[in-house]
Coordinates of C-alpha atoms in Angstrom, one line a residue:
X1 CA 390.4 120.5 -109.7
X2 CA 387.3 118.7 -110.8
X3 CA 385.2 120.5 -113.5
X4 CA 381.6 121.2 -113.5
X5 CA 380.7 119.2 -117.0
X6 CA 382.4 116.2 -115.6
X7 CA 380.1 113.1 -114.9
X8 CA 380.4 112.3 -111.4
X9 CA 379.6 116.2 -110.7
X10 CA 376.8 115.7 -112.9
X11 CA 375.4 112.4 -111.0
X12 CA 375.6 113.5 -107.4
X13 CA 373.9 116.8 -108.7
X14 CA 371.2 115.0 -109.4
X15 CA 371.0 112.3 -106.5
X16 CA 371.0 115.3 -104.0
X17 CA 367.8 116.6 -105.9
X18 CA 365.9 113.5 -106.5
X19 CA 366.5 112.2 -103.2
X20 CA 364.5 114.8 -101.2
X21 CA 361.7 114.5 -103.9
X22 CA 361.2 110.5 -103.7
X23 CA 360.8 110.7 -100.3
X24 CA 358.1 113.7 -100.5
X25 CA 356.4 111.6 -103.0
X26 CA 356.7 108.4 -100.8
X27 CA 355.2 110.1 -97.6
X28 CA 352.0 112.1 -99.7
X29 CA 351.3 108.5 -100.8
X30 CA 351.6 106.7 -97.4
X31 CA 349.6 109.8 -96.2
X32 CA 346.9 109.3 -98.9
X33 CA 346.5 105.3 -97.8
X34 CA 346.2 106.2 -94.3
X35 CA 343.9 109.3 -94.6
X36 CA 341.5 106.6 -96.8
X37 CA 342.2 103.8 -94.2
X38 CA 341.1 106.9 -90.9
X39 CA 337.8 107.9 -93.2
X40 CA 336.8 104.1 -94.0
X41 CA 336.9 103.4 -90.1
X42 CA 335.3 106.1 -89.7
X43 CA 332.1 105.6 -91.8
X44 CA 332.4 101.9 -90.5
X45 CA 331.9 102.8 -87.0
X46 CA 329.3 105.6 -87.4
X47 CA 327.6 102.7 -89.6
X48 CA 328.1 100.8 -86.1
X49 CA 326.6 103.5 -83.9
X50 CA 323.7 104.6 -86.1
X51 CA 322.8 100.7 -86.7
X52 CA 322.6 100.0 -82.1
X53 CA 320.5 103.0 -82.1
X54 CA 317.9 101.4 -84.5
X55 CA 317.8 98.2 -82.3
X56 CA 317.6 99.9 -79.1
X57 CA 315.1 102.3 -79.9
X58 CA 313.3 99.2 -81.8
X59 CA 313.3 100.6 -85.1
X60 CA 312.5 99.3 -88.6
X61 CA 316.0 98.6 -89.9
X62 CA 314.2 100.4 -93.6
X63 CA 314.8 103.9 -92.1
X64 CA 318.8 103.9 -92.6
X65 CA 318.1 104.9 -95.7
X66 CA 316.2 107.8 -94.2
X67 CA 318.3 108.4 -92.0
X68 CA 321.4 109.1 -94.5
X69 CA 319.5 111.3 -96.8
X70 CA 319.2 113.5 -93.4
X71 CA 322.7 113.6 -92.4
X72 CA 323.5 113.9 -96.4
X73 CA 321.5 117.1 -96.2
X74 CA 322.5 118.1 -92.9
X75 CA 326.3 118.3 -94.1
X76 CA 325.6 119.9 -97.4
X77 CA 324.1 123.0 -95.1
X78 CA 326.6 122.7 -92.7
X79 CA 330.0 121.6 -93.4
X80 CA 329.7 120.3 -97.8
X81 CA 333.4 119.9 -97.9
X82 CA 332.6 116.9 -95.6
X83 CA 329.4 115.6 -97.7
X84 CA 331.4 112.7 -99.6
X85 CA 332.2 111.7 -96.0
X86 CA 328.8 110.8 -95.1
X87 CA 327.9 109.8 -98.7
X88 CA 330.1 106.7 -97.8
X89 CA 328.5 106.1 -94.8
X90 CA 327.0 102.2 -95.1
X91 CA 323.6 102.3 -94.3
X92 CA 321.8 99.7 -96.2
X93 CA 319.1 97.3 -95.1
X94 CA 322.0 93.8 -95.1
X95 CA 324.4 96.4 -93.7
X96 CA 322.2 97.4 -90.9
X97 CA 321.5 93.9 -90.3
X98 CA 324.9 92.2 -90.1
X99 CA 325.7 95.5 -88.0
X100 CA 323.4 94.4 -85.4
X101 CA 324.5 90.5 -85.3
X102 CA 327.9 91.9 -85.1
X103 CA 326.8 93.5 -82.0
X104 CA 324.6 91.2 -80.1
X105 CA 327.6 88.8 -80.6
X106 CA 329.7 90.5 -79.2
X107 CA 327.7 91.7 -76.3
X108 CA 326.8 87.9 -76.0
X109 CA 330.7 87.5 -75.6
X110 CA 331.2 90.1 -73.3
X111 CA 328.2 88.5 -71.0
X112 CA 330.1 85.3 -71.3
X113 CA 333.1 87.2 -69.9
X114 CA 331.2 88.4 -66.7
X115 CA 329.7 85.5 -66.2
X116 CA 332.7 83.5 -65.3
X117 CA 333.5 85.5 -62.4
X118 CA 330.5 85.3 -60.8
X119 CA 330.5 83.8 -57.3
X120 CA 326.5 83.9 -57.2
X121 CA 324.1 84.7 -58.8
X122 CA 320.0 84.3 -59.5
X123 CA 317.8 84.3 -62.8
X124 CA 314.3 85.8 -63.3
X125 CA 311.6 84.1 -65.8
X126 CA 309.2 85.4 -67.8
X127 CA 306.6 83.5 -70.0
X128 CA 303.9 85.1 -72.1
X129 CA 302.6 84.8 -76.0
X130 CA 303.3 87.7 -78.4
X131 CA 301.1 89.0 -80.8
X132 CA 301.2 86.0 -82.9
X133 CA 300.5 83.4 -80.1
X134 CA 304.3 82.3 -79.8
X135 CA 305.1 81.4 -76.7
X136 CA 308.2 83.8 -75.6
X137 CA 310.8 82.9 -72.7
X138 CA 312.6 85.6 -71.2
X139 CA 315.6 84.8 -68.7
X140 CA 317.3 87.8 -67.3
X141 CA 320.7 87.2 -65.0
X142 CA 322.0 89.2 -61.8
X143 CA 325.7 88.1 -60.7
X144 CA 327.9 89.7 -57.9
X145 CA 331.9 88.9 -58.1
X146 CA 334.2 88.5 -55.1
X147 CA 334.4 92.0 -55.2
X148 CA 331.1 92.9 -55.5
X149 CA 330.5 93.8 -58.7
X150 CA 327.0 93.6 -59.5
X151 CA 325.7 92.5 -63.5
X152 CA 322.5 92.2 -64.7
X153 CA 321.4 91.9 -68.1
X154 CA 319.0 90.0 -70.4
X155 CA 320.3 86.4 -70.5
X156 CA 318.2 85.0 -73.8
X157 CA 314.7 85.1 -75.1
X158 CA 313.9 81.4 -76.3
X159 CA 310.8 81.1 -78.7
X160 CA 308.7 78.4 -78.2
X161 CA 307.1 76.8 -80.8
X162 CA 305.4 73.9 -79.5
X163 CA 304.2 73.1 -75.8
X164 CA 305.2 75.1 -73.2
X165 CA 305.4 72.5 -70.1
X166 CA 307.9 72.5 -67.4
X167 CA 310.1 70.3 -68.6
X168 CA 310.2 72.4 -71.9
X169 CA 310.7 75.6 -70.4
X170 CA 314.0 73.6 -67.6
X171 CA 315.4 72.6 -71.5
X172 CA 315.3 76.3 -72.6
X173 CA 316.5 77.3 -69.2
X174 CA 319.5 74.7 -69.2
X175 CA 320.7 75.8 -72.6
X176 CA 320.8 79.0 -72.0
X177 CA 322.7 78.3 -69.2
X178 CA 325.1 76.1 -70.8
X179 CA 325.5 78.7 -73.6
X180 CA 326.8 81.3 -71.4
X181 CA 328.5 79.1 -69.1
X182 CA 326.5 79.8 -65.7
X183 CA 326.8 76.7 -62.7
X184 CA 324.1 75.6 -61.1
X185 CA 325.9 75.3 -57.8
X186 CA 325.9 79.2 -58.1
X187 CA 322.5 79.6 -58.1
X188 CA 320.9 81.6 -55.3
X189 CA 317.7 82.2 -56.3
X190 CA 314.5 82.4 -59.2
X191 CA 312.1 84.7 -59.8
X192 CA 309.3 83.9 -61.8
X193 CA 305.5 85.5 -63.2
X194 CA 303.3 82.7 -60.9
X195 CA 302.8 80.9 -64.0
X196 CA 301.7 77.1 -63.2
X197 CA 303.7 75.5 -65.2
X198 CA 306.6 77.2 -63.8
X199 CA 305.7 76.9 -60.1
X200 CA 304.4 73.1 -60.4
X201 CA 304.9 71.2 -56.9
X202 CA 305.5 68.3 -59.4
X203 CA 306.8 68.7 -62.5
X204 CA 307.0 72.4 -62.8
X205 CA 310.1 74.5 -64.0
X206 CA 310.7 75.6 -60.5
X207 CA 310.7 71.6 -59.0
X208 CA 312.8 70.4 -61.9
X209 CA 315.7 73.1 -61.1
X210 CA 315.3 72.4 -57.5
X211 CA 316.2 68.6 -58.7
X212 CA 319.1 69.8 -61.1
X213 CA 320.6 71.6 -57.8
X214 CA 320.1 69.1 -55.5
X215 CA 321.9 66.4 -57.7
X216 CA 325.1 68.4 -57.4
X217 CA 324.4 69.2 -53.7
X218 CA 322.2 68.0 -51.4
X219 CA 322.1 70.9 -48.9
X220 CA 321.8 73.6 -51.2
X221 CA 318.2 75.1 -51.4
X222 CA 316.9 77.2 -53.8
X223 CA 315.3 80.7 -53.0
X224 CA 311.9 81.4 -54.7
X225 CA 310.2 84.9 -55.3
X226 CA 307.0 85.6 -57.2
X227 CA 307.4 89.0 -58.9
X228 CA 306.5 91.6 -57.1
X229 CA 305.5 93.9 -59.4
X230 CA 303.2 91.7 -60.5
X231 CA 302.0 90.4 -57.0
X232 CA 301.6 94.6 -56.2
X233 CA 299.4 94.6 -59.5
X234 CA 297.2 91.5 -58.4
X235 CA 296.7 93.1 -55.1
X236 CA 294.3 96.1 -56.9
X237 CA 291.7 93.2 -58.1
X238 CA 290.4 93.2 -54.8
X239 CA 289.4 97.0 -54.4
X240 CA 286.6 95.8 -56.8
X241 CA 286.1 99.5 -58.7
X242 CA 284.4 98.0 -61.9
X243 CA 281.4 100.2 -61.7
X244 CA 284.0 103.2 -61.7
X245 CA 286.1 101.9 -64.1
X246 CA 282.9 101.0 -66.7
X247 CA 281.7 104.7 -66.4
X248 CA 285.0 106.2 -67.3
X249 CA 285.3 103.9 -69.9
X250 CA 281.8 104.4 -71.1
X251 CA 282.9 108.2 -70.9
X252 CA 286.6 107.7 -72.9
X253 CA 284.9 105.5 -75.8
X254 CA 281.8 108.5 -76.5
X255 CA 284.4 110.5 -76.9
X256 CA 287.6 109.2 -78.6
X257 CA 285.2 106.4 -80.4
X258 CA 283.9 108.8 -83.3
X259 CA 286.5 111.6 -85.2
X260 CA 284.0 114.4 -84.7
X261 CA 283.3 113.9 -81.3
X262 CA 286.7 113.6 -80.2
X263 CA 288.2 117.1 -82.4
X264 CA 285.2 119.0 -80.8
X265 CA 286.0 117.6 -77.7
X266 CA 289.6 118.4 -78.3
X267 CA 288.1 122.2 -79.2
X268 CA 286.6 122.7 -76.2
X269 CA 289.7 122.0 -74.1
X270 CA 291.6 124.3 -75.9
X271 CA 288.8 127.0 -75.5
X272 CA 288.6 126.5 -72.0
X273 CA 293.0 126.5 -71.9
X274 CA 292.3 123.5 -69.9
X275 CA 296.0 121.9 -68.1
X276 CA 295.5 119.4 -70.7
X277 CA 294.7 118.6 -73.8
X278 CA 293.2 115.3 -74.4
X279 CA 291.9 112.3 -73.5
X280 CA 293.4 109.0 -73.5
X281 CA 292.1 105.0 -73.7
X282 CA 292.5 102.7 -70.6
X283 CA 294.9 99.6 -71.7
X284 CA 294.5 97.0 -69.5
X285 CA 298.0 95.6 -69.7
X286 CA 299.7 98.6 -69.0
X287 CA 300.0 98.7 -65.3
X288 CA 300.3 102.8 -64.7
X289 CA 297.4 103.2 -67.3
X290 CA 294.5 102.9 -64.6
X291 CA 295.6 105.2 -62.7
X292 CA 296.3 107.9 -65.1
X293 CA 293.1 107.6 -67.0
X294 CA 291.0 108.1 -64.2
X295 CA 292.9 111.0 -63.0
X296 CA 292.6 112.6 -66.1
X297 CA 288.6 112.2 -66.6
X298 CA 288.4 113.8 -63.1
X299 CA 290.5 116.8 -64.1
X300 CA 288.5 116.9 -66.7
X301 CA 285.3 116.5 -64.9
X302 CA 283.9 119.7 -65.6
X303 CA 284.5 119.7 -69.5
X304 CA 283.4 116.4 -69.7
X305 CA 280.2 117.7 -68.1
X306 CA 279.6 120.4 -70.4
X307 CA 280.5 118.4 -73.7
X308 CA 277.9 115.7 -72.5
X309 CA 275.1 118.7 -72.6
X310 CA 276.3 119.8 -75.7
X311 CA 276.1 116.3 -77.3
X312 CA 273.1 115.5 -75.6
X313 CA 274.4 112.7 -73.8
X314 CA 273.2 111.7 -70.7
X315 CA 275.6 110.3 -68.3
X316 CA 274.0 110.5 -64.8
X317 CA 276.7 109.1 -62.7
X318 CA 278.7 112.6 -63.0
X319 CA 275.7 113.8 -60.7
X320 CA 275.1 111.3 -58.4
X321 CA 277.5 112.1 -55.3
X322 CA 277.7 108.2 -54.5
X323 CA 279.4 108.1 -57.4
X324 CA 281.7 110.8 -57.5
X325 CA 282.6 109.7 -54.1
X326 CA 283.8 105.9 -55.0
X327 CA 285.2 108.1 -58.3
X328 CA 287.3 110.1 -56.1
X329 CA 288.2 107.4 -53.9
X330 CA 289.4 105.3 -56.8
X331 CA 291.5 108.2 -57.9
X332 CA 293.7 108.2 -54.7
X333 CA 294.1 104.6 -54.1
X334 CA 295.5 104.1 -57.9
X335 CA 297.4 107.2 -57.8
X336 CA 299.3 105.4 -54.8
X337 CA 299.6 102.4 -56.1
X338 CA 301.1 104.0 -58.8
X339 CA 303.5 106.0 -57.0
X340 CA 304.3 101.6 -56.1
X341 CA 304.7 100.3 -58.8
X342 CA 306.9 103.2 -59.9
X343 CA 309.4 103.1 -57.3
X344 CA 309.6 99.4 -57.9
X345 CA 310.4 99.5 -61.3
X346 CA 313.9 100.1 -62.8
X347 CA 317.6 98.7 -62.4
X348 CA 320.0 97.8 -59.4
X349 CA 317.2 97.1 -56.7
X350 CA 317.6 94.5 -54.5
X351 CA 314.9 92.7 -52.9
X352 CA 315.2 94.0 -49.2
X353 CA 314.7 97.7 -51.1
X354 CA 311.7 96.6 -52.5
X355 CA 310.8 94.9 -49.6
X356 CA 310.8 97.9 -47.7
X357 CA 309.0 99.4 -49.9
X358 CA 306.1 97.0 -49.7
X359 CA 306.0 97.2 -46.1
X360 CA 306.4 101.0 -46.1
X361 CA 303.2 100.9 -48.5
X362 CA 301.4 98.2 -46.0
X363 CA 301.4 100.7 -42.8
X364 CA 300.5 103.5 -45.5
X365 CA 297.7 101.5 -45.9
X366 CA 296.8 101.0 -42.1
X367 CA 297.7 104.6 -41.7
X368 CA 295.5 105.6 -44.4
X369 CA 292.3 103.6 -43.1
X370 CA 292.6 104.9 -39.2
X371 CA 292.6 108.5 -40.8
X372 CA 290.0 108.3 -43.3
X373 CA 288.1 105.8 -40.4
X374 CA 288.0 109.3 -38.3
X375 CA 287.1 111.9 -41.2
X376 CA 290.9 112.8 -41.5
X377 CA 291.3 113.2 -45.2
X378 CA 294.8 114.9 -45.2
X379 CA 296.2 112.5 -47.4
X380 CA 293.8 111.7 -50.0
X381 CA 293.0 115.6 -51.5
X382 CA 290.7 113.8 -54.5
X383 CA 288.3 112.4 -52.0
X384 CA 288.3 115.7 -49.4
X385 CA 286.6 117.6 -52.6
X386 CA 283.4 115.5 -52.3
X387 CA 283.0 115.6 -48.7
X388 CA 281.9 111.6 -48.7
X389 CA 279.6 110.6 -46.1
X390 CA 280.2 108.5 -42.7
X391 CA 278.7 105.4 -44.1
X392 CA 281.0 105.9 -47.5
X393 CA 284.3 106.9 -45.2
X394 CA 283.4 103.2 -43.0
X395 CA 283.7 101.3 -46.4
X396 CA 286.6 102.9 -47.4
X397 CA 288.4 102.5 -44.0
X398 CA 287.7 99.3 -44.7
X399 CA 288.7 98.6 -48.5
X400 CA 292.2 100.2 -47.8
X401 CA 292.2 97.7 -44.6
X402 CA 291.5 95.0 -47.2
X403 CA 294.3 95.7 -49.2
X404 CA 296.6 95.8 -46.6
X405 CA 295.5 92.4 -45.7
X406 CA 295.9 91.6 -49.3
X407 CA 299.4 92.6 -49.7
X408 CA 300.8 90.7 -46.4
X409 CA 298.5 87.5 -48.2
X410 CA 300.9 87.7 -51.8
X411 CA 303.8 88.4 -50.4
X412 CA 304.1 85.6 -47.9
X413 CA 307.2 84.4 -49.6
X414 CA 309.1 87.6 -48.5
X415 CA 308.2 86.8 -45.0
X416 CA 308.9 83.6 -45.2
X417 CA 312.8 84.2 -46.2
X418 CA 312.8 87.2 -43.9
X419 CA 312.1 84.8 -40.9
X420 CA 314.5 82.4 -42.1
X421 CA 317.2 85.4 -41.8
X422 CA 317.7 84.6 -46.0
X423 CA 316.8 88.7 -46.7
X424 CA 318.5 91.2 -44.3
X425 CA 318.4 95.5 -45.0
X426 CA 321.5 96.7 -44.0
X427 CA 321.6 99.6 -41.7
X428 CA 322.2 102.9 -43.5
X429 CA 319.6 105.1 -41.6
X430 CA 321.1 107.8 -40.3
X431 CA 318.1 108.7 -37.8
X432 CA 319.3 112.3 -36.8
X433 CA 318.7 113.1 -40.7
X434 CA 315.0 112.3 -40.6
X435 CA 311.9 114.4 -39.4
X436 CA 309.7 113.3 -36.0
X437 CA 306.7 111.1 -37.6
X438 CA 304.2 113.4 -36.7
X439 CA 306.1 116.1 -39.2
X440 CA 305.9 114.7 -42.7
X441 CA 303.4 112.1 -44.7
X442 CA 306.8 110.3 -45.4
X443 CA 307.4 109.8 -41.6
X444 CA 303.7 108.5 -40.7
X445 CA 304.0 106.2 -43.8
X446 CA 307.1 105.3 -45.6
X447 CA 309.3 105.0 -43.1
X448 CA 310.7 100.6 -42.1
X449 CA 308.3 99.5 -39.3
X450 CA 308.0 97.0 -37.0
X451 CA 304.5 96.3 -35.2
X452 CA 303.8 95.5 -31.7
X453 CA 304.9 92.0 -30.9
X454 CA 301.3 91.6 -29.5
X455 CA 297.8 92.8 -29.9
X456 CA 295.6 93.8 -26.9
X457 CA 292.3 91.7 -28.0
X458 CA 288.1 93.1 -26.7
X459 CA 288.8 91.5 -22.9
X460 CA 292.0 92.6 -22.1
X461 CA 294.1 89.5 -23.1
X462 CA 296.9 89.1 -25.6
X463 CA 296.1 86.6 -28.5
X464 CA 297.8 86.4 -32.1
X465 CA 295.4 88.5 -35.0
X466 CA 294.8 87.3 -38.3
X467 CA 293.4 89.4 -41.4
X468 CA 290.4 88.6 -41.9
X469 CA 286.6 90.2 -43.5
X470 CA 283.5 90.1 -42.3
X471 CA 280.1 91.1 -43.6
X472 CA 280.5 94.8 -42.8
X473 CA 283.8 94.9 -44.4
X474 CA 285.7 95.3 -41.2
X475 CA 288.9 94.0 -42.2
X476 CA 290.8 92.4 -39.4
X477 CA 294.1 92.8 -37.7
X478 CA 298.0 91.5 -38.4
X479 CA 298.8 88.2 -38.4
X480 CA 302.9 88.7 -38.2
X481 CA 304.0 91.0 -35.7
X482 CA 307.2 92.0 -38.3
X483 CA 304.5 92.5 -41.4

């Protein structure tokens, strides 16, 4: 029999109690390095989150700081037991910083990835000075893969310091390209603002990368586009509404130029409970911001009125019915070249879309002038509350007519790859979804078009139209059966 008190009793007594307990106290300190290993990647990666919200939303990277003290505060009230988990939270100014390399790197990487399996794909330029007279180049990229996948993203925005001449502009263009590995054989197409020293017959950006391509391969031919949005934005120069747009300006500055006048102003809005509440500026760079001004100063017309008696100031345009008619008429036209420009904007359209588009806003046009031509102001609500006269509904007939002219004039480079069957719409209609034309605006004026092949001219004879004005502002017929 083996005794108790004997030693080897004794020692595996003891090795069947520690044994249990090392390995308790082994897996509470593995558990300890990897709880303090989960928090630290934590607070790393809401450092990473919190510091891309700051560059998207182009924020001063000095508000992290801020920005902790919040969330600090907001877990003391909510959950405190967590507060030493967003006290580590690294937020500084470096931090921020080295946060956001961190991230345009690797975006830059991930571009680099895409764009090695791009079959084709086409670049659009953009360049303009900033604030401080620095010549900015903006190149954006669209690609499609064999299986199309479509990508489009901001390529690289080279600063210029020095001259800004074709050839320096093709050297900012070709490293950008060699950065991120694009080919030139794969390039389909350009899109640029109009600028001359990007579409230079000569020695402009447009003629050097035409070169570059043709070096590698003689038969390939580079598509060129002027923007659109910006060709669509050019187009309203020739509605010539100055002496509109000076009187609501005069109107605007009286008003928002002094404190006083603009918090009485303000007053008298809110005493009326008028739909809104102020009054903004007209920016001229803004595109939408025409538009919108004057639509707001003719809502507002009737305040406006009254505040001008109260001030004493005498503004005699907002009784002369001439006036108020071209105001109103001015009203409509921006508001649908807003309505443009809006549907234009944004990500993932292709050209034939905004194409139709154009051409959907062209027949508008044409649409537009017949009706107001004949006294038919259906579609434009702002003018039918003057009750304009003939003579006033003749010259608007023929403005709108203008316009129309105006657009098919700027956009001849969409016609001209339409005829050379370069830009096609596929066919997606489904016709037994849509009203009869005579039904909706959207059917009288939205809708893809085509136009009579021909044009019956005063004796009875066919013979090919051009747009063109005369003195009484008649403005001509089509030149292009498709446009």
């Amino acid at each position: 029999m083996v005794l108790l008190g004997e030693p080897g009793t004794t020692r595996s007594s003891k090795e069947g109690r520690t044994g249990p307990a090392l390995l308790a106290k082994l897996q509470k300190q593995q558990g300890f390095f990897a709880k303090l290993h989960t928090s630290r990647d934590a607070a790393t990666k809401t450092s990473f989150v919190i510091s891309h919200k700051i560059a998207k939303n182009s924020k001063p990277f000095s508000e992290e700081e801020f920005i902790k003290e919040c969330l600090v505060d907001s877990a003391t009230l909510i959950c405190p037991e967590q507060k030493e988990a967003f006290e580590k939270v690294p937020l500084s100014r470096r931090t921020v910083t080295r946060r956001v390399e961190d991230i345009s790197g690797n975006l830059e990487l991930q571009l680099q990835r895409e764009v090695a399996t791009f079959d084709f794909f086409s670049l659009a330029l953009d360049e303009s000075c900033d604030v401080r007279d620095t010549a900015q180049l903006l190149v954006f990229v669209r690609g499609i893969t064999s299986d199309f996948k479509i990508t489009e993203e901001l390529a690289a925005m080279q600063s210029l310091k020095g001259t800004t001449t074709g050839s320096d502009l093709f050297t900012e263009v070709n490293a950008c390209m060699d950065t991120l590995g694009l080919k030139w054989d794969r390039l389909a197409s350009v899109t640029t603002d109009g600028c001359p020293n990007l579409t230079g017959k000569n020695v402009g950006l447009l003629k050097r990368m035409q070169d570059k391509v043709t070096e590698i391969d003689t038969d390939q031919k580079l598509v060129f586009l002027h923007c659109i949005i910006h060709q669509h934005v050019l187009c309203k120069s020739l509605l010539k509404m100055n002496h509109v747009i000076d009187v609501v300006t005069k109107i605007v500055n009286f008003i928002r130029a002094r404190a006083l006048n603009h918090r009485q102003f303000v007053a008298l809005l809110e005493d009326h409970e008028s739909e809104h509440s102020d009054i903004g500026y007209h920016t001229a760079v803004r595109w939408l911001s025409l538009g919108k001004v004057l639509k707001r100063v003719w809502d507002l017309k009737t305040e406006i009125r009254e505040f001008c008696q109260i001030k004493g100031k005498d503004i005699p345009e907002l009784s002369d019915e001439n006036c108020m008619a071209d105001f109103a008429f001015a009203v409509d036209v921006t508001a649908l070249m807003n309505e443009l420009n809006t549907k234009l904007q944004g990500r993932g359209l292709f050209v034939h879309e905004m194409q139709t588009l154009v051409k959907a806003f062209m027949r508008k046009m044409l649409f537009l002038s017949s009706q107001v031509e004949s006294n038919n102001l259906t579609h434009v609500q702002t003018l039918k509350e003057v009750t304009p006269s003939a003579d006033h509904l003749h010259r608007y007939s023929s403005m709108l007519g203008a316009l129309h002219c105006e657009f098919l004039r700027r956009f001849e480079d969409l016609r001209t790859i339409e005829d050379e069957k370069l830009l096609e719409q596929p066919p997606t209609i489904n016709m037994s979804d849509t009203k009869p034309e005579e039904e909706t605006e959207e059917g009288l004026g939205l809708q893809p078009y085509r136009f009579e092949p021909a044009i019956a001219s005063d004796s009875g004879s066919e013979s090919e139209s051009e747009c063109s004005g005369d003195d009484d502002g008649d403005f001509g017929r089509l030149q292009n059966a498709d446009w």
